[in-house]
XYZ file of C-alpha atoms in Angstrom:
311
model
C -50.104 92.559 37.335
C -46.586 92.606 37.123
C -45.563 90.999 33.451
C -43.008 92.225 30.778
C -44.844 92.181 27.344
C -42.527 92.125 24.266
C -44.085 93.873 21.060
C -42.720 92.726 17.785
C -42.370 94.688 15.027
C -41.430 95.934 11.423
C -39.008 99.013 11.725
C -40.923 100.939 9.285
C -42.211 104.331 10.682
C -45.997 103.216 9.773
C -44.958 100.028 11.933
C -43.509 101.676 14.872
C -46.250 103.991 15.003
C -48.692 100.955 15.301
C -46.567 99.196 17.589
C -46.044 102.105 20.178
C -49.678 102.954 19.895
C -50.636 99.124 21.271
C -47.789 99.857 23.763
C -49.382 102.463 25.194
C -53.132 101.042 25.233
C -51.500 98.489 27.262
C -49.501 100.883 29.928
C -52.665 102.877 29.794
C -54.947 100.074 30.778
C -52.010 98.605 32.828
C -49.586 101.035 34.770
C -47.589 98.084 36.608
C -47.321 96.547 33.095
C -43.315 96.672 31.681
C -42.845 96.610 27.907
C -40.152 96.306 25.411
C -40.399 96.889 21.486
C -38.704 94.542 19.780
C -37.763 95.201 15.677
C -37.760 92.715 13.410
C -36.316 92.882 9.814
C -38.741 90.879 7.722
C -38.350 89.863 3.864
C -41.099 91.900 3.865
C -39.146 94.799 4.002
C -38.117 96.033 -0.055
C -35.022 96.736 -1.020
C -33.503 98.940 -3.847
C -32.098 95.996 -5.634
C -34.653 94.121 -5.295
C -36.342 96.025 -8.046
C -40.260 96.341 -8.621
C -40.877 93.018 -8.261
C -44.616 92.758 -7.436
C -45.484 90.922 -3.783
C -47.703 88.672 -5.928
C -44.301 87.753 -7.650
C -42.300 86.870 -4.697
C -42.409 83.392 -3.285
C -44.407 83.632 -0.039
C -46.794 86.919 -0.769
C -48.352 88.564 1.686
C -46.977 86.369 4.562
C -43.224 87.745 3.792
C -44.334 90.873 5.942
C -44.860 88.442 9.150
C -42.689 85.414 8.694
C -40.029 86.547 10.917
C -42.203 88.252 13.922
C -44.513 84.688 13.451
C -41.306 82.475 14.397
C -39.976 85.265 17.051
C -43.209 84.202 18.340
C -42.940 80.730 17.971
C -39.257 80.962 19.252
C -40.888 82.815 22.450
C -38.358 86.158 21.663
C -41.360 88.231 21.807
C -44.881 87.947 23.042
C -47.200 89.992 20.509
C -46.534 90.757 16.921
C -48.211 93.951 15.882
C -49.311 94.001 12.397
C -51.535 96.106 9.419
C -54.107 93.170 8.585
C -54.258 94.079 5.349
C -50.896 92.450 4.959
C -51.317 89.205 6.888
C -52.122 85.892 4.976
C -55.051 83.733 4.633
C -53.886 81.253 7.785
C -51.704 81.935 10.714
C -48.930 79.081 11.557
C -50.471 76.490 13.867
C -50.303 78.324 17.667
C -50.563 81.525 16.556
C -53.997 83.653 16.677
C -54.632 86.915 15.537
C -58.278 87.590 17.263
C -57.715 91.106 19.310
C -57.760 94.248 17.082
C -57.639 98.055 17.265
C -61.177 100.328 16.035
C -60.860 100.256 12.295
C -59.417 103.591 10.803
C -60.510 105.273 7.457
C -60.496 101.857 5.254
C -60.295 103.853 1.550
C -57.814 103.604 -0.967
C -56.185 107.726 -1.793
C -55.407 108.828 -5.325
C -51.881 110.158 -4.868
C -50.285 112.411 -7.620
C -48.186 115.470 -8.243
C -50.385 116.436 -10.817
C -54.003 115.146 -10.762
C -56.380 115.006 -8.335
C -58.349 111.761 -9.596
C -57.858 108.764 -11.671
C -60.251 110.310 -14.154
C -58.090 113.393 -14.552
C -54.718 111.446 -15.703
C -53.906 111.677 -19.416
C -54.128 108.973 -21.849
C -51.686 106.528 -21.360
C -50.489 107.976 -17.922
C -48.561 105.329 -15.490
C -49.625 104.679 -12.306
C -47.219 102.718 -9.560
C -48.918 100.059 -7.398
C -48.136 96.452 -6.427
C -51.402 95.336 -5.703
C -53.183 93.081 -8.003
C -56.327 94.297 -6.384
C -55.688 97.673 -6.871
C -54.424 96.865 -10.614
C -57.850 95.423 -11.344
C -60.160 98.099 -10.333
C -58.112 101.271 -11.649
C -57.954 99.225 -14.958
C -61.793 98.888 -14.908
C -62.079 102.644 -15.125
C -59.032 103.394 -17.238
C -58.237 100.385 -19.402
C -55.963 102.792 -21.074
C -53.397 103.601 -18.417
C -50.101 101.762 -18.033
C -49.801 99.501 -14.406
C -46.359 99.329 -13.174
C -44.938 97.635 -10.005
C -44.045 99.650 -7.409
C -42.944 98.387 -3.960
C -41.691 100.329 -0.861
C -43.163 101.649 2.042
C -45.037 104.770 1.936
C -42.880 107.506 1.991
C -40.434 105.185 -0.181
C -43.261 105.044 -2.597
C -43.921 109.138 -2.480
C -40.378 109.946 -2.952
C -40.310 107.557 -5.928
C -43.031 109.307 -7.606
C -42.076 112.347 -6.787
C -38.527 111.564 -8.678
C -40.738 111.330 -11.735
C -41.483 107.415 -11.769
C -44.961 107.136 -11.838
C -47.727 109.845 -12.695
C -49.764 109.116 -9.702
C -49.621 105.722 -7.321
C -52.641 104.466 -4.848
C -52.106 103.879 -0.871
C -53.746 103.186 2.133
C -55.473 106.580 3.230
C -55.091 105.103 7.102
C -51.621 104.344 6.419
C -51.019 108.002 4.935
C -52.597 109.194 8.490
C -50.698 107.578 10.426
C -48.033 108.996 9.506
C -49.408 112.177 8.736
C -48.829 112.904 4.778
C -52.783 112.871 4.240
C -52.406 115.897 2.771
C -50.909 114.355 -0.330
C -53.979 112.422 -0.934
C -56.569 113.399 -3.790
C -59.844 111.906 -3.878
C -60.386 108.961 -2.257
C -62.067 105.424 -3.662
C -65.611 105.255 -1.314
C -65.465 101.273 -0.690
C -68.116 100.845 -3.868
C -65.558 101.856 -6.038
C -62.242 100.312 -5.066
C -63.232 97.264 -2.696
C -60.971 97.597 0.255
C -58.510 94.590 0.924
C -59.097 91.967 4.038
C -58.463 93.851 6.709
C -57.517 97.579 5.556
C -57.472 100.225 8.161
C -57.172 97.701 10.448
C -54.031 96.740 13.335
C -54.258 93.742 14.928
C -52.673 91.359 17.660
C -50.558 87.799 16.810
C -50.035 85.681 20.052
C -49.257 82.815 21.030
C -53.088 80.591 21.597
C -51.662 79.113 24.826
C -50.828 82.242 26.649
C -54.256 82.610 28.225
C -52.549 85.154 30.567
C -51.320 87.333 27.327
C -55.058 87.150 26.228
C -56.478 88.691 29.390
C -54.511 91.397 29.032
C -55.496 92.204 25.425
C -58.886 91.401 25.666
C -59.192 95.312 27.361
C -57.673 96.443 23.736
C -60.029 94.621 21.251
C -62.861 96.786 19.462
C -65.678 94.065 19.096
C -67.209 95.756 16.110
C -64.026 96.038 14.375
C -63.772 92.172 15.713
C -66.594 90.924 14.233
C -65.945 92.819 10.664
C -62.496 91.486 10.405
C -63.936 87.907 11.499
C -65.934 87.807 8.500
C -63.323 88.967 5.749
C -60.720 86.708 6.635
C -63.261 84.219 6.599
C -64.175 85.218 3.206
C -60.654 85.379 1.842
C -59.858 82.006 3.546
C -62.650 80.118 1.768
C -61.479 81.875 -1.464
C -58.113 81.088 -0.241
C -57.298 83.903 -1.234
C -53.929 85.822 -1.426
C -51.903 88.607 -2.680
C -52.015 86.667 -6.098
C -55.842 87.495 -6.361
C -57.156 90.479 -7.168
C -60.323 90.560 -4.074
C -61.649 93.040 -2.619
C -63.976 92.536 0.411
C -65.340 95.273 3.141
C -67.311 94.090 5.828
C -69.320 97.022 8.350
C -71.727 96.849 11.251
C -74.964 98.327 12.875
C -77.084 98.244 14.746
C -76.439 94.328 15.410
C -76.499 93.862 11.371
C -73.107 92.711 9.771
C -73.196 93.544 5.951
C -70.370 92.291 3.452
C -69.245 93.095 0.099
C -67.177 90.880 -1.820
C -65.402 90.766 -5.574
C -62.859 88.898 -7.039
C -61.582 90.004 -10.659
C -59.319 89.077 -13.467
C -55.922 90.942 -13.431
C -56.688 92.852 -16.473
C -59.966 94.731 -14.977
C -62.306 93.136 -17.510
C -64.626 90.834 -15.464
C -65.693 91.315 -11.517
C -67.533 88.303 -9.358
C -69.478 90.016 -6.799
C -71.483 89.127 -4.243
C -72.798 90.761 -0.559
C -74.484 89.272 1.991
C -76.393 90.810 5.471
C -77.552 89.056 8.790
C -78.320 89.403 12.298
C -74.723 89.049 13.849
C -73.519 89.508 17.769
C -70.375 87.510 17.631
C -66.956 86.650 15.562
C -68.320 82.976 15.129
C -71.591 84.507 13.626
C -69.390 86.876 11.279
C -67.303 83.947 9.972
C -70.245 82.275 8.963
C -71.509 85.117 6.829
C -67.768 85.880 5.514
C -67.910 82.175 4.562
C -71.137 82.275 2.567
C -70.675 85.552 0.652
C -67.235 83.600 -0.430
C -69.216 80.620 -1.442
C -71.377 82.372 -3.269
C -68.345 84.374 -5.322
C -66.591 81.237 -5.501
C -69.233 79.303 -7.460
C -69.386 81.803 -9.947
C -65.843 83.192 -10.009
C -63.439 81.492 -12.734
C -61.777 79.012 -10.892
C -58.169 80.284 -13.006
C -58.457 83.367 -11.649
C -58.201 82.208 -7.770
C -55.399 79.765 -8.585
C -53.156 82.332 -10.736
């Protein structure tokens, strides 16, 4: 098949890394296949002056990481937008589809500090840097005492700002530290019982355009059904709650042996009251695993304060 196939992506080095790695999957699977990276600067992307504003804060949330690749898509400038799920909102602009998606990587949150190894070893009153309200939430259940500051930037941004003496310790992505290969820095890591992952963490996946059935062919021969279904049944979740960066959930879907298990929890802000709920079932395809995703949220949802999901 001969067919050009334009990636769009962020320029960060995490994002390029993602985006050449899909590139290749598709040359791999592909050899006649010609491709072309395309970079897109999204208001995503923080800047010093912006300040440590937190993503909750900023008008349009999570979706300021993809509203620029979304209408290069719409405008037809590229074909694919490669993205970190974690990062993508609730619902895609009508056209677009996200449905084809890498095998999940490591989906725990990494304790990252100069000085400590855990969140249990930081001093009284010790600050830790992280823009998530999620993250917030649960490191506040453990250590109500500790100070929560914003702290935006991409990862090596966000190590060089601690390491400057900003923050005692911060929290990342421990796929997003692999990727680019400064694992090392991590100290423990949050098992998915302790620090619910976010919708979608360890997780790339592939925007399109729903009426290129040609495009979908092609990436079809990259999607990992397991990772598929999963990711199904969290955004599911998170779209019942609809649920976005201004919400502190956490929800972690896994699979086997034909069994798709969920676990879901919203909380307040402030770490003092979780809404949980998890849910199991015989489950063989994506329409199965939205289902579940969508009862686990119901569940949550009728319990949940209803302040909390609207903050």
């Amino acid at each position: 098949m001969s067919q050009k196939v334009k990636i769009g992506t962020r320029g960060s080095k995490m994002a390029l890394i993602q985006a050449t790695d899909v590139e290749a999957r598709l040359k791999a699977l592909n050899p006649d296949i010609e491709t072309e990276i395309v970079i897109i600067k999204t208001s995503g992307d923080w800047k010093p002056g912006q300040g440590e504003q937190k993503l909750s804060e900023a008008q349009g949330g999570k979706g300021l990481f993809a509203k620029e690749i979304e209408q290069a898509l719409m405008d037809k400038k590229i074909d694919i937008g490669v993205h970190s799920v974690k990062d993508m909102p609730s619902f895609l602009p009508d056209g677009l589809v996200m449905e084809h998606y890498l095998e999940r990587e490591d989906c725990r949150d990494a304790f990252v500090s100069l000085n400590f190894h855990s969140v249990h070893d930081l001093p009284p009153n010790a600050v830790v840097g992280t823009s998530s309200v999620r993250r917030q939430a649960f490191l506040l259940l453990k250590r109500p005492d500790i100070k929560i500051v914003p702290f935006r930037g991409n990862v090596p941004t966000r190590i060089e700002k601690m390491k400057a003496g900003q923050v005692d310790a911060t929290i990342l992505s421990y796929a997003g530290m692999k990727r680019i290969e400064v694992e090392d820095m991590a100290g423990a890591l949050f098992e998915p019982h302790e620090m619910v992952p976010a919708c979608g963490q360890g997780v790339v996946g592939i925007e399109y355009r729903k009426s290129d059935i040609k495009l979908k062919t092609l990436l079809d021969q990259l999607n990992h059904k397991e990772t598929s279904i999963c990711v199904s049944a969290e955004r599911a979740a998170l779209q019942v709650l609809d649920g976005t960066c201004h919400a502190p959930i956490g929800v972690n879907a896994t699979y086997e042996n034909g069994y798709l298990f969920i676990n879901l929890i919203v909380a307040r802000h402030d770490g003092t009251e979780f809404w949980q709920a998890k849910e199991s079932g015989k489950c063989d395809t994506e329409s199965e695993a939205i289902r579940i995703g969508q009862d686990v949220a119901n569940i949550v949802k009728k319990d949940a304060d209803p302040a909390v999901l609207k903050i």
